[in-house]
Protein backbone atom coordinates (compact mmCIF):
# COMPACT_ATOMS: atom_id res chain seq x y z
CA MET A 1 -9.77 2.78 -23.04
CA LYS A 2 -11.67 0.58 -20.61
CA GLN A 3 -9.84 -2.54 -19.48
CA THR A 4 -11.82 -5.76 -19.81
CA PRO A 5 -11.99 -8.45 -17.12
CA THR A 6 -9.50 -10.41 -19.24
CA ASP A 7 -7.13 -7.42 -19.31
CA LEU A 8 -7.35 -7.06 -15.52
CA GLU A 9 -6.77 -10.76 -15.01
CA GLN A 10 -3.63 -10.57 -17.13
CA ILE A 11 -2.37 -7.52 -15.25
CA THR A 12 -2.84 -9.30 -11.93
CA SER A 13 -1.44 -12.68 -12.94
CA THR A 14 1.63 -11.28 -14.71
CA THR A 15 2.52 -8.87 -11.91
CA LEU A 16 2.03 -11.49 -9.19
CA SER A 17 3.96 -14.11 -11.15
CA HIS A 18 6.88 -11.70 -11.26
CA TYR A 19 6.82 -11.12 -7.50
CA ASN A 20 6.49 -14.83 -6.78
CA ALA A 21 9.48 -15.52 -9.04
CA VAL A 22 11.73 -12.94 -7.37
CA ALA A 23 10.40 -13.26 -3.82
CA GLU A 24 13.65 -14.33 -2.16
CA ASP A 25 15.75 -11.70 -3.94
CA PHE A 26 13.11 -9.07 -3.15
CA ARG A 27 13.21 -9.97 0.55
CA GLU A 28 16.99 -9.67 0.66
CA GLY A 29 17.04 -6.49 -1.41
CA THR A 30 14.48 -4.65 0.72
CA ARG A 31 15.31 -6.04 4.17
CA ASP A 32 17.27 -2.97 5.22
CA HIS A 33 15.12 -0.27 3.62
CA ASP A 34 14.39 2.43 6.21
CA VAL A 35 10.70 3.30 6.14
CA SER A 36 10.56 4.57 9.72
CA GLN A 37 9.46 7.99 8.45
CA ASN A 38 6.41 6.36 6.87
CA ILE A 39 5.58 4.19 9.89
CA ASP A 40 5.81 7.24 12.15
CA ALA A 41 3.56 9.22 9.80
CA LEU A 42 0.83 6.61 10.10
CA LEU A 43 1.06 6.07 13.84
CA ARG A 44 1.17 9.70 14.93
CA HIS A 45 -2.16 10.42 13.27
CA ILE A 46 -4.07 7.47 14.76
CA GLN A 47 -6.32 8.66 17.56
CA GLY A 48 -6.86 6.68 20.73
CA THR A 49 -4.64 4.55 22.92
CA ALA A 50 -2.12 2.03 21.62
CA PRO A 51 -1.81 -0.81 20.81
CA PHE A 52 -3.47 -0.19 17.47
CA SER A 53 -4.95 -2.63 14.98
CA ILE A 54 -2.97 -2.23 11.74
CA LEU A 55 -3.48 -3.69 8.25
CA ASP A 56 -0.17 -3.88 6.34
CA PHE A 57 -1.66 -3.78 2.85
CA GLY A 58 0.80 -5.22 0.35
CA CYS A 59 2.99 -6.49 3.17
CA GLY A 60 5.45 -8.28 0.89
CA PRO A 61 7.80 -10.59 2.79
CA GLY A 62 6.77 -9.08 6.14
CA ARG A 63 9.52 -6.63 7.06
CA ASP A 64 7.13 -3.96 8.33
CA LEU A 65 4.84 -6.49 10.00
CA GLN A 66 7.78 -7.34 12.22
CA THR A 67 8.38 -3.66 12.99
CA PHE A 68 4.77 -2.96 13.95
CA THR A 69 4.70 -6.11 16.08
CA ARG A 70 7.90 -5.14 17.92
CA MET A 71 6.23 -1.80 18.67
CA GLY A 72 3.37 -3.69 20.32
CA HIS A 73 0.65 -3.23 17.71
CA VAL A 74 -1.72 -5.96 16.51
CA THR A 75 -0.94 -6.27 12.82
CA VAL A 76 -2.47 -8.25 9.97
CA GLY A 77 -0.69 -8.55 6.63
CA LEU A 78 -2.23 -8.81 3.18
CA ASP A 79 -0.50 -9.57 -0.10
CA GLY A 80 -1.49 -10.96 -3.46
CA ALA A 81 1.71 -12.97 -4.00
CA GLU A 82 1.50 -16.39 -2.35
CA LYS A 83 5.24 -16.58 -1.70
CA PHE A 84 5.25 -13.18 -0.03
CA ALA A 85 2.28 -14.15 2.16
CA GLN A 86 4.02 -17.36 3.21
CA MET A 87 7.28 -15.55 3.98
CA ALA A 88 5.43 -12.88 5.94
CA ARG A 89 3.64 -15.47 8.09
CA GLU A 90 6.84 -17.34 8.81
CA ASP A 91 9.00 -14.30 9.49
CA SER A 92 6.53 -12.25 11.54
CA GLY A 93 4.21 -14.76 13.19
CA CYS A 94 1.33 -12.48 12.19
CA GLU A 95 -1.93 -13.39 10.53
CA VAL A 96 -1.45 -12.78 6.78
CA TRP A 97 -4.19 -12.87 4.16
CA CYS A 98 -3.39 -13.79 0.55
CA GLN A 99 -5.84 -11.76 -1.55
CA ASP A 100 -5.88 -10.39 -5.08
CA PHE A 101 -6.10 -6.60 -4.72
CA LEU A 102 -8.91 -6.56 -7.30
CA LYS A 103 -10.91 -9.20 -5.38
CA LEU A 104 -10.59 -8.03 -1.80
CA ASP A 105 -12.67 -9.48 1.02
CA LEU A 106 -12.12 -7.17 3.99
CA PRO A 107 -13.98 -6.98 7.31
CA ASP A 108 -15.98 -3.85 8.11
CA GLU A 109 -14.44 -1.25 10.45
CA ARG A 110 -11.71 -3.57 11.72
CA PHE A 111 -8.53 -1.46 11.64
CA ASP A 112 -7.25 1.73 13.28
CA GLY A 113 -4.73 2.19 10.50
CA ILE A 114 -3.72 0.89 7.07
CA PHE A 115 -0.09 0.94 5.96
CA ALA A 116 0.01 0.81 2.15
CA ASN A 117 3.70 1.30 1.42
CA ALA A 118 4.76 1.09 -2.23
CA VAL A 119 1.72 -0.93 -3.27
CA LEU A 120 -1.40 0.94 -4.42
CA PHE A 121 0.28 2.03 -7.65
CA HIS A 122 -0.14 -1.56 -8.83
CA VAL A 123 -3.95 -1.09 -8.93
CA PRO A 124 -5.13 -0.04 -12.42
CA LEU A 125 -6.67 3.42 -12.37
CA GLN A 126 -10.16 2.30 -13.40
CA GLU A 127 -10.30 -0.09 -10.42
CA LEU A 128 -8.70 2.21 -7.88
CA PRO A 129 -11.85 4.08 -6.72
CA ARG A 130 -13.46 0.74 -5.81
CA VAL A 131 -10.34 -0.52 -4.00
CA LEU A 132 -9.99 2.75 -2.06
CA LYS A 133 -13.65 2.48 -0.99
CA GLN A 134 -12.92 -1.04 0.31
CA LEU A 135 -9.94 0.23 2.30
CA HIS A 136 -12.13 3.06 3.62
CA GLY A 137 -14.72 0.50 4.70
CA THR A 138 -12.28 -1.68 6.65
CA LEU A 139 -11.05 1.28 8.71
CA LYS A 140 -12.74 2.17 11.97
CA PRO A 141 -14.43 5.59 12.05
CA GLY A 142 -11.64 8.18 12.05
CA GLY A 143 -9.06 5.55 11.05
CA VAL A 144 -5.93 6.48 9.12
CA LEU A 145 -4.55 5.36 5.73
CA PHE A 146 -0.88 5.82 4.87
CA SER A 147 0.12 5.46 1.22
CA SER A 148 3.41 5.80 -0.62
CA ASN A 149 3.62 5.50 -4.41
CA PRO A 150 6.09 6.40 -7.15
CA ARG A 151 5.06 9.88 -8.24
CA GLY A 152 4.27 10.33 -11.90
CA ASP A 153 2.30 12.22 -14.52
CA ASN A 154 -0.92 10.21 -14.39
CA ARG A 155 0.06 7.57 -16.91
CA GLU A 156 -0.20 3.83 -16.42
CA GLY A 157 1.16 0.77 -18.11
CA TRP A 158 3.77 -1.96 -17.99
CA ASN A 159 7.18 -1.48 -16.43
CA GLY A 160 8.78 -4.74 -17.47
CA PRO A 161 6.67 -7.56 -15.97
CA ARG A 162 4.90 -5.27 -13.49
CA TYR A 163 1.89 -3.05 -14.13
CA GLY A 164 1.74 0.36 -12.51
CA SER A 165 -0.34 3.54 -12.40
CA TYR A 166 1.69 6.64 -11.57
CA HIS A 167 -0.15 9.61 -10.06
CA ASP A 168 0.79 13.18 -9.28
CA LEU A 169 -0.35 14.84 -6.05
CA GLU A 170 -3.45 16.54 -7.45
CA ALA A 171 -4.75 13.40 -9.13
CA TRP A 172 -4.06 11.34 -6.00
CA ARG A 173 -5.88 13.91 -3.86
CA GLY A 174 -8.89 13.70 -6.14
CA LEU A 175 -9.04 9.92 -5.89
CA LEU A 176 -8.68 9.79 -2.11
CA THR A 177 -11.14 12.63 -1.51
CA ALA A 178 -13.73 10.94 -3.71
CA ALA A 179 -13.29 7.74 -1.67
CA GLY A 180 -14.17 9.57 1.55
CA PHE A 181 -10.75 10.48 2.95
CA VAL A 182 -9.47 13.79 4.33
CA GLU A 183 -5.81 14.66 3.77
CA LEU A 184 -3.65 14.98 6.89
CA GLU A 185 -0.22 15.46 5.32
CA HIS A 186 1.98 14.58 2.36
CA TYR A 187 5.70 14.58 1.69
CA TYR A 188 8.23 13.34 -0.84
CA ARG A 189 10.95 10.74 -0.26
CA PRO A 190 13.81 10.26 0.33
CA ALA A 191 13.86 13.20 2.75
CA GLY A 192 16.38 16.00 2.36
CA LEU A 193 16.99 15.69 -1.38
CA PRO A 194 16.02 17.98 -4.30
CA ARG A 195 12.55 17.20 -5.62
CA GLU A 196 13.87 15.64 -8.83
CA GLN A 197 15.68 13.10 -6.63
CA GLN A 198 12.54 12.26 -4.61
CA PRO A 199 10.65 9.63 -6.64
CA TRP A 200 8.16 8.72 -3.90
CA LEU A 201 5.01 10.59 -2.90
CA ALA A 202 3.83 9.72 0.62
CA SER A 203 0.46 10.83 1.98
CA VAL A 204 -1.65 10.29 5.09
CA TRP A 205 -5.46 10.35 5.14
CA ARG A 206 -8.24 10.10 7.70
CA LYS A 207 -11.52 8.30 7.11
CA ALA A 208 -14.14 11.01 7.18
CA VAL A 209 -16.88 10.41 9.75
């Protein structure tokens, strides 16, 4: 059933209100999460000479902005939650844009890579093709998109105060391919566990040129 503009506005406002309300606890609870496997997966596929221009899409409080910056890359953050964007600016010193994911305003061909860690699942399925096209457009030719999402069975809906859309690999491949991306690799996380104990699907994609 098609979501109306009012439905989408409610999805956005309710989900962002939740993150704004729990921002400090979220920062403390995720500060020590090890996503080095994901950062490495993005960086090793970017062609050219570092430092790279990186968009941390859904940067949250800025943990990974700090990591990319320490590695010498030029990184811009983007988040829809105002408190996260403020935290990320203060903690990282990076430029951080506060933008609703459904109302993005992104520059053309600006970034070598996009790091979308645990974020794109918040975009309702009917809007996702448009959002992926916008991410495609802000990458330089041959640029790389990393994405990690909770894997699922292609259902979407509310999980408490947060809205999510949960894709399996084949559905995710279809969406990314239609948006103009070519798959480079995928894997499940955390590493080294049986599949039923790996709730995250990570994938890396190149902008087709």
